[in-house]
Coordinates of C-alpha atoms in Angstrom, one line a residue:
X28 CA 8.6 -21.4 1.8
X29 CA 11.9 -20.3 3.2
X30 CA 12.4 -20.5 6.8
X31 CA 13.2 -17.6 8.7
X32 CA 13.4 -16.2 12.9
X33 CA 10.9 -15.1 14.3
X34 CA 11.6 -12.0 14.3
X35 CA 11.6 -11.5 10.6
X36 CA 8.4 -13.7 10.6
X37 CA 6.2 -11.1 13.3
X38 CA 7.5 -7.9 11.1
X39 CA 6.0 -9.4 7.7
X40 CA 2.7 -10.5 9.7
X41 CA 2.8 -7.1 10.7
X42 CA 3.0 -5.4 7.4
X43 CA 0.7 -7.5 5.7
X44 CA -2.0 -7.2 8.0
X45 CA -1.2 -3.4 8.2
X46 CA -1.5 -3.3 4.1
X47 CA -4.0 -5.8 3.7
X48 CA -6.4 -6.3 6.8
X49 CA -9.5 -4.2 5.1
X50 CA -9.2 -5.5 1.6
X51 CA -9.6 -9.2 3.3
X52 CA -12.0 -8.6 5.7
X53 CA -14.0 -6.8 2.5
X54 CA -13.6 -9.6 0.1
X55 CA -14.9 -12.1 2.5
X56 CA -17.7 -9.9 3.7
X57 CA -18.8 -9.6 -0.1
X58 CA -19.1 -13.3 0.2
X59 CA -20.3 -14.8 3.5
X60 CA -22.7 -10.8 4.0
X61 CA -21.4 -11.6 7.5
X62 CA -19.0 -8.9 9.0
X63 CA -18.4 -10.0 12.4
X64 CA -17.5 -13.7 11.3
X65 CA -15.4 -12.3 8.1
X66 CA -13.7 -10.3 11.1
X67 CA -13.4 -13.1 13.3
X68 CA -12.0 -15.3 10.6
X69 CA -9.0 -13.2 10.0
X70 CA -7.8 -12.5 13.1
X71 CA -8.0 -16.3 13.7
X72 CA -5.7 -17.1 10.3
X73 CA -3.5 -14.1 11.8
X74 CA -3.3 -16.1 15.1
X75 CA -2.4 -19.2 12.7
X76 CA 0.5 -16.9 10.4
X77 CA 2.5 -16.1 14.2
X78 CA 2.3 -19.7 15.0
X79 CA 3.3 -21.0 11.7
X80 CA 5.1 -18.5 9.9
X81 CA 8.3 -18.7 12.4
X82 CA 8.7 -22.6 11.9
X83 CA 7.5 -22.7 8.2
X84 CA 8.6 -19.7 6.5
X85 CA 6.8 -16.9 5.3
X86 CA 4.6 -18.1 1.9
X87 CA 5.2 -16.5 -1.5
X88 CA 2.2 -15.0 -1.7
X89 CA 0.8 -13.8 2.2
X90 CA -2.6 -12.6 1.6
X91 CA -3.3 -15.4 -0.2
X92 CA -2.5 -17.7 2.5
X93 CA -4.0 -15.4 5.1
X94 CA -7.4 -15.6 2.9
X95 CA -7.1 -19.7 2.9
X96 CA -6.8 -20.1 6.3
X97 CA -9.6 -17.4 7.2
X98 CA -12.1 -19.6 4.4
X99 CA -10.9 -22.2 6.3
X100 CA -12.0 -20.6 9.6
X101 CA -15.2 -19.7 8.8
X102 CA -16.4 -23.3 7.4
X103 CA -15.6 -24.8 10.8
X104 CA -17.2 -22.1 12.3
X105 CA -20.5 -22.9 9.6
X106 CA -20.0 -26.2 10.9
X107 CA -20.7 -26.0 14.2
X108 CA -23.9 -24.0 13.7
X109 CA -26.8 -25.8 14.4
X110 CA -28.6 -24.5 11.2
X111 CA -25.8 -25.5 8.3
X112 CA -28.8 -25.7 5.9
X113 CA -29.1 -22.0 6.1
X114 CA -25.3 -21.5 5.3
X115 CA -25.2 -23.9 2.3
X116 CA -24.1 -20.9 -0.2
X117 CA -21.6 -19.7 1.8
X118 CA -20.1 -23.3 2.5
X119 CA -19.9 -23.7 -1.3
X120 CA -18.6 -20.8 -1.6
X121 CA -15.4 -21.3 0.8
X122 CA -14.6 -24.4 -0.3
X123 CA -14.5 -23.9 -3.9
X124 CA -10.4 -23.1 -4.5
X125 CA -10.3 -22.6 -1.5
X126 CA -6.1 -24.0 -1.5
X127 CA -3.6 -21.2 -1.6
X128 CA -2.4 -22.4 -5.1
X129 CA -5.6 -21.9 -6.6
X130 CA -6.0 -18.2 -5.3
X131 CA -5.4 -15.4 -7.4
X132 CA -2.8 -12.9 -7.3
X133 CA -5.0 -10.4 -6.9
X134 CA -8.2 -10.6 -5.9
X135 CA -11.1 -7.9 -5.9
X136 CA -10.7 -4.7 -3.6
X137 CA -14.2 -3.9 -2.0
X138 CA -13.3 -2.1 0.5
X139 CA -14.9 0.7 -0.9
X140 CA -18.4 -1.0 -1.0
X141 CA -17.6 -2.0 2.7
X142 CA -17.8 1.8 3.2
X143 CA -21.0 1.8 1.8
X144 CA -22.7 -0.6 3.6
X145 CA -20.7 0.8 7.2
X146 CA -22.7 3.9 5.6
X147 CA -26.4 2.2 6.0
X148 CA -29.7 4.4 7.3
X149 CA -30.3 1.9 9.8
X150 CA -26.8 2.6 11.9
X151 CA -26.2 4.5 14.2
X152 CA -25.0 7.5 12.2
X153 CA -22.4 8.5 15.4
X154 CA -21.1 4.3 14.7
X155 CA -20.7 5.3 10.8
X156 CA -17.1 6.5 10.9
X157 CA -15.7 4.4 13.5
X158 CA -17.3 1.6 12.2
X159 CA -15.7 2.3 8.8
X160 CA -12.4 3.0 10.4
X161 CA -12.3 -0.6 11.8
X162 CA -13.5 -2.7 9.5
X163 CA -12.1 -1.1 6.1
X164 CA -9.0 0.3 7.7
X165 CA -8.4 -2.3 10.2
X166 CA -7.9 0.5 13.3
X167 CA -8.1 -1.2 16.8
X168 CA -11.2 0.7 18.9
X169 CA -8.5 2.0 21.7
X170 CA -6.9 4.2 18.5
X171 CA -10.6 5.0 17.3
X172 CA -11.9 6.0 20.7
X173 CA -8.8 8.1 21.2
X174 CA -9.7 10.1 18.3
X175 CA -13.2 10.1 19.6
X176 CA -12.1 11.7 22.9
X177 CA -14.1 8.4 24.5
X178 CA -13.1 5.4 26.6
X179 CA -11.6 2.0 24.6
X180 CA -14.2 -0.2 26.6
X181 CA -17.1 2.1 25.4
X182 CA -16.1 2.0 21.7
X183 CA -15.3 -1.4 21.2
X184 CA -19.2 -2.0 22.8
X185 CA -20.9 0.4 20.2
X186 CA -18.8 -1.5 17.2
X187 CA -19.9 -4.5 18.2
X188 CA -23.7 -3.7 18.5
X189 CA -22.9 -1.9 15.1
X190 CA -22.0 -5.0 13.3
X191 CA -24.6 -6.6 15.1
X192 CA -27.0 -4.5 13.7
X193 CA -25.5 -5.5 10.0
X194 CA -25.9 -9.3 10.8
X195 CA -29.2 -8.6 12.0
X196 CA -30.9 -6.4 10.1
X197 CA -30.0 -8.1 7.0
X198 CA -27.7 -4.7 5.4
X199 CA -26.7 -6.0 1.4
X200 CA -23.0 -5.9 0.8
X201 CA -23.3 -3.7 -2.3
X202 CA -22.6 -0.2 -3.1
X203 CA -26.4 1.6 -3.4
X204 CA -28.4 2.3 -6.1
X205 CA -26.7 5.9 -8.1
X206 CA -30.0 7.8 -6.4
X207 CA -29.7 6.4 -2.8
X208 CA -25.3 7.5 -2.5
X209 CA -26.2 11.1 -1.7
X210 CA -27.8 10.0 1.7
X211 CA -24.4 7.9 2.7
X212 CA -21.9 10.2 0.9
X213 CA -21.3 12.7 3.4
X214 CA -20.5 9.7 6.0
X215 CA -18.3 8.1 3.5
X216 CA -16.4 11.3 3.3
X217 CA -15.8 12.0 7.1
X218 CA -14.2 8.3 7.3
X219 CA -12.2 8.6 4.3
X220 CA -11.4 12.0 6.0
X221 CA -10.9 10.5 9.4
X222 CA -8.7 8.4 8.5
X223 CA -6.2 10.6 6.9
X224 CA -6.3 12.8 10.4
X225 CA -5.4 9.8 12.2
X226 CA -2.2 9.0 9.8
X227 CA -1.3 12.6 10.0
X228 CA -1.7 12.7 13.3
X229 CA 0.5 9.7 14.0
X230 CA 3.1 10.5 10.8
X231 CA 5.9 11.4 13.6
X232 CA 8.5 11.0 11.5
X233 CA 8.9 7.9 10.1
X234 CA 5.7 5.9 11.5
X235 CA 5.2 3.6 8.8
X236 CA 1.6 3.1 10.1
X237 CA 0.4 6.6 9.7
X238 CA 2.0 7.1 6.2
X239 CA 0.1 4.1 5.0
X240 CA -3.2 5.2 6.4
X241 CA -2.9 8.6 5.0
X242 CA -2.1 6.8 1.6
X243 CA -4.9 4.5 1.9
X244 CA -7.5 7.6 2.9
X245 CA -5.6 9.6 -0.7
X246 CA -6.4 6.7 -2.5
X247 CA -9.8 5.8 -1.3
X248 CA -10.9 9.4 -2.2
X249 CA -9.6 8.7 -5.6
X250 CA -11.9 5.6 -6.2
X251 CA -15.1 7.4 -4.8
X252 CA -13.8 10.1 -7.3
X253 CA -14.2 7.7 -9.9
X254 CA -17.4 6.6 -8.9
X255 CA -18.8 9.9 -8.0
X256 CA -17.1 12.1 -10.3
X257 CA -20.0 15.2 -10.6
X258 CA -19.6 15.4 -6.7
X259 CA -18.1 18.2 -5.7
X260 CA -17.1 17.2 -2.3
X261 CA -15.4 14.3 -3.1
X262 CA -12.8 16.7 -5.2
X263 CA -12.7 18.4 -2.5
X264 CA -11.7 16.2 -0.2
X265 CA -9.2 15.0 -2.3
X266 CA -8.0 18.6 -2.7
X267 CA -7.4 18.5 1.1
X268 CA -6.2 16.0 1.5
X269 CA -3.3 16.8 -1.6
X270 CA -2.4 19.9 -0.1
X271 CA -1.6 18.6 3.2
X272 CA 0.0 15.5 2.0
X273 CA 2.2 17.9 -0.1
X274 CA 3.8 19.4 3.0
X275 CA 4.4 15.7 4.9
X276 CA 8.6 16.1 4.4
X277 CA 8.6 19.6 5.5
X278 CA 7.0 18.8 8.8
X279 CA 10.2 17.6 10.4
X280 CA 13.4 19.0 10.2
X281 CA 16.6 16.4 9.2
X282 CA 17.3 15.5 12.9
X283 CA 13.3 14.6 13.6
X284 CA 12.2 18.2 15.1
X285 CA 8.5 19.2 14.7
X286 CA 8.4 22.3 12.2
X287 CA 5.1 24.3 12.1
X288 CA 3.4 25.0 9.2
X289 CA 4.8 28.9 9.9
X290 CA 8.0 27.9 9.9
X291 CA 8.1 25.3 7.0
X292 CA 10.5 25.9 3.9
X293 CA 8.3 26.1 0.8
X294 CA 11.1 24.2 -1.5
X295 CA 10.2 21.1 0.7
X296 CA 6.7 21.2 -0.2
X297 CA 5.4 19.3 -3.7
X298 CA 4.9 20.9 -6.3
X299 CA 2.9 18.1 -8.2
X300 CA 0.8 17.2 -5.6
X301 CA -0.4 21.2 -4.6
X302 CA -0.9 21.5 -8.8
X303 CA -3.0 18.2 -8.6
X304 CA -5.0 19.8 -5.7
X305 CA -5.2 22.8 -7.4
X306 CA -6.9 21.5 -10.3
X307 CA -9.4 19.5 -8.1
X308 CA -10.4 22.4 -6.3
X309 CA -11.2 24.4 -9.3
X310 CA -12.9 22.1 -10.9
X311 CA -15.2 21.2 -7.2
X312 CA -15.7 25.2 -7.2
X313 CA -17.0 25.0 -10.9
X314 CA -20.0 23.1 -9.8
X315 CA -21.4 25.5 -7.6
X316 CA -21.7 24.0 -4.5
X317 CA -19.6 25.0 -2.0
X318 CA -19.4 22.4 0.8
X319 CA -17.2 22.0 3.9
X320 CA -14.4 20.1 2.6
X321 CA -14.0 22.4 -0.7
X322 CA -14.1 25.4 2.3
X323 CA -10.9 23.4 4.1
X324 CA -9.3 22.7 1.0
X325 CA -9.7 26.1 0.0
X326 CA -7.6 27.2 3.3
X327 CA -4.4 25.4 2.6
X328 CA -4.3 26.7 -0.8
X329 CA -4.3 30.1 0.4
X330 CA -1.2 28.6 2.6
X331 CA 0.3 26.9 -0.3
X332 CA 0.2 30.6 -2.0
X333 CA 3.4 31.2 0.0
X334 CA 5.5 28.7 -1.7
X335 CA 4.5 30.8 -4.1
X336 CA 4.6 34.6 -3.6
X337 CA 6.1 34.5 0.1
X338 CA 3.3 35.7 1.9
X339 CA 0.1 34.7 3.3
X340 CA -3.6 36.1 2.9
X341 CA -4.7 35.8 6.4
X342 CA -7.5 37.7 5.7
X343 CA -8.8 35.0 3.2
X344 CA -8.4 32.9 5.1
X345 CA -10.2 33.9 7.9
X346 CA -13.1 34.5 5.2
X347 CA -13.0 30.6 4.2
X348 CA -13.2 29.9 8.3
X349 CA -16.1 32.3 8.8
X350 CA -17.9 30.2 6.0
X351 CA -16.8 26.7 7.6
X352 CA -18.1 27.9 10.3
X353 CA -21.7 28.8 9.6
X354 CA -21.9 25.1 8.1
X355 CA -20.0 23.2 10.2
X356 CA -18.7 25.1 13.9
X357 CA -16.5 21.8 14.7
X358 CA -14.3 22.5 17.6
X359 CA -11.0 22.1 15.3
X360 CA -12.4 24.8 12.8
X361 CA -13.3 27.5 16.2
X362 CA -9.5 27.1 17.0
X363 CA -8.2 27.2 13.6
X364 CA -10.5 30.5 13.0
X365 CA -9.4 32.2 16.5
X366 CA -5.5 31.0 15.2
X367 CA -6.2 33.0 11.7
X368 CA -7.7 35.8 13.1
X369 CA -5.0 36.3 15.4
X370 CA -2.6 36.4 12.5
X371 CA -5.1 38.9 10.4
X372 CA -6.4 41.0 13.6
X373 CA -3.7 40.8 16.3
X374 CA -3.3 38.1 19.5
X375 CA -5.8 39.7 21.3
X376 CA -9.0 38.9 18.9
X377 CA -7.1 35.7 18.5
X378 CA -7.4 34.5 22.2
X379 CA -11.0 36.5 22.4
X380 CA -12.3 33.6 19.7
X381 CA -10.6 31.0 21.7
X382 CA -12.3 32.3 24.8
X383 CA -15.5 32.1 23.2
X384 CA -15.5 28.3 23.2
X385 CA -17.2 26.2 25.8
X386 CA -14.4 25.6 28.6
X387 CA -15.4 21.8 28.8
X388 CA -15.1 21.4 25.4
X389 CA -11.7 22.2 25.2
X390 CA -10.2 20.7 28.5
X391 CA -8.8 17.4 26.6
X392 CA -8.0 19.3 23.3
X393 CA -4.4 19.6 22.4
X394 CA -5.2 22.1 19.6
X395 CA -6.3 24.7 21.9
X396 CA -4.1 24.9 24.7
X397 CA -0.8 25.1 22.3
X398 CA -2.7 27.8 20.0
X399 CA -3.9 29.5 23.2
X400 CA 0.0 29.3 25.2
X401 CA 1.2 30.6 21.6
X402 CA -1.2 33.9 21.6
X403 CA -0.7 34.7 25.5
X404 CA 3.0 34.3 25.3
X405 CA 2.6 36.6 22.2
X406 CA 0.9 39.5 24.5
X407 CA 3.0 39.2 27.0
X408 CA 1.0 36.9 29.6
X409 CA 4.2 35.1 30.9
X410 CA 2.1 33.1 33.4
X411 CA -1.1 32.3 31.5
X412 CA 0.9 31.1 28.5
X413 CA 3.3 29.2 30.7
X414 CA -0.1 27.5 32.2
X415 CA -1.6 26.8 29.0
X416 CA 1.5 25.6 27.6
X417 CA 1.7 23.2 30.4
X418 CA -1.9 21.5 29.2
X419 CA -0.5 21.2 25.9
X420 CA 2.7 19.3 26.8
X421 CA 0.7 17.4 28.8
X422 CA -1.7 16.5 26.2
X423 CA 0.7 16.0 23.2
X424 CA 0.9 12.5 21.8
X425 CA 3.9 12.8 19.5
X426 CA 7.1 13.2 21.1
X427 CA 8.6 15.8 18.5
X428 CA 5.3 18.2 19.1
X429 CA 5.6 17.8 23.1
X430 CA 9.6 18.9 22.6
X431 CA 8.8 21.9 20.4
X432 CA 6.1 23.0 22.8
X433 CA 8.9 22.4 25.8
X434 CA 11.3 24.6 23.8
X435 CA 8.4 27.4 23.4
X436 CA 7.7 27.4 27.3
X437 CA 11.5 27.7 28.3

């Protein structure tokens, strides 16, 4: 080890437990089957890394030590149980190379089968996505329950009774048997899916956090791919997920300005990755099951068509929202629909579908109010629009989005 300050010490804690926090907690869940303790472990040999690293130096290899000191954890904590007996296996099993020097390189990624198992019948199907978010992805429950729409304090209880109910109920650490995946797929998906939202979401510019998680979410999809490869969801997905990620550098100008999608120059957008998704899509629509995340998919390759020809087929594209709809009328799809059909139809049917959704629905979402301030500024309803554009300052999270919308209003 080399010593360092401890300033340089905190930034590489916080990078490797940004890259590597769900691949630990999943290879010592595969091997103690207890979540909450694998979780516990880490964040104590975390604890240990920001007392240590500053006066030791940072180790050669920083998952590994992380991964020692977290074995090392979790046999005191065995040891302190009443009923060692029980936890025999698992004792073995942590002290056995348990040094740094005898730990691989690379050790297995089962973050994947972690999904699965956060995927079980027996929880809470509402806990299955944040639960997955946490513990694969390593999200704290205040950023979960933001994208919830619910309070930090209420989260963090439900994801504890939800690895509770793991512990408890006895839930195997595997992936399911090939004819039990169906019934978790679709909850693997809206994680995997999840996840990338949040990274988008929090991409402002250059948040290294939010590119990695939307990474993390591309590459994810690709393993399930792997493992799933006649599901046509999962290419969907991917598709989705492609197209979007093809357009990150376009979505802010050189000096950090937020550029709608409207507004975005095609030549920024790439190539490969809309050709990859392209190809995925296809071959998703081939099987004959059209699903919800084929539908989205679907939608920004009728927007990637301008890099294309120049123009837009808003009227297709208010087709694939009228279909997303009938399967799956999320509040997100209602306000991208009523923000098509005002492109297709005119502002007016545009702010007509927004005024079809429930008030109290809408009151906390961003989305609506900057879609709705754009549409009645657009018909000339100075003070409406100056009202709605107001909720959607208000409720903007990333500082380039709340500037744009400032510019707009003015």
């Amino acid at each position: 080890m080399n010593g360092i300050n401890q300033e340089e010490a905190h930034r590489t804690i916080e990078r490797v437990a940004r890259e590597s926090y769900g691949r630990l907690v999943a290879y010592l869940c595969a091997r103690t089957r207890d979540l909450a303790s694998a979780e516990d472990a880490l964040s104590n040999a975390l604890v240990s890394a920001l007392r240590r690293w500053p006066q030791d130096g940072v180790p050669k290899n920083p998952e590994a030590w992380l991964l020692t000191a977290a074995r090392h954890s979790l046999i005191d904590a065995i040891r302190h149980q009443r009923v060692v007996f029980e936890s025999e296996p698992t004792l073995r099993f942590l002290t056995e190379s348990s040094t740094e020097s005898t730990l691989p390189t690379q050790f297995p990624d089962e973050r994947l089968k972690l999904l699965f198992v956060c995927a079980h019948p027996a929880i809470d199907p509402a806990m299955h996505t944040p639960l997955m978010l946490q513990t694969v992805l390593g999200l704290d429950a205040a950023r979960i329950a933001q994208a919830f729409l619910i309070p930090p304090k209420t989260m963090g209880q439900r994801l504890s009774r939800a690895k509770t109910k793991i512990r408890s109920g006895g839930i195997p650490f595997e992936i399911p048997r090939e004819g039990d995946l169906p019934e978790r797929l679709d909850a693997v998906l809206e994680a995997i899916y999840a996840a990338f939202g949040i990274g988008w979401d929090d991409m402002a510019g250059a948040d290294q956090r939010g590119r990695d998680l939307a990474e993390e979410a591309i590459w994810l999809a690709r393993v399930l791919m792997q493992l799933m490869s006649s599901e046509a969801e999962v290419q969907g997905l991917l598709a989705l997920m492609l197209h979007c990620e093809a357009r990150r550098s376009a979505r802010r100008a050189f000096d950090g300005r937020y550029v709608p999608l409207s507004e975005q120059d095609p030549e920024q957008w790439s190539l490969p990755l809309i050709e990859e998704a392209e190809r995925h899509l296809a071959e998703a629509f081939k099987r004959g099951r059209s699903g919800r995340f084929q539908l989205e998919a679907a939608i920004q390759s009728a927007h990637a068509e301008r890099g294309r020809s120049g123009r837009t087929d808003w009227g297709a594209i208010v087709l694939f929202y009228e279909q997303l709809l009938r399967g799956s009328p999320a509040l997100g799809t209602r306000v991208g629909y009523a923000a098509a059909v005002a492109e297709a139809n005119g502002p007016e049917a545009g702010v007509a579908a927004l005024e079809s959704i429930d008030p109290e629905a809408v009151s906390h979402y961003q989305p609506y109010w900057a879609v709705r301030a754009h549409l009645l500024q657009r018909l000339g309803r100075t003070h409406e629009a100056a009202d709605a554009y107001d909720r959607a300052i208000g409720l903007a999270e990333d500082p380039a989005v709340r500037e744009f919308l400032l510019q707009k209003r003015r």
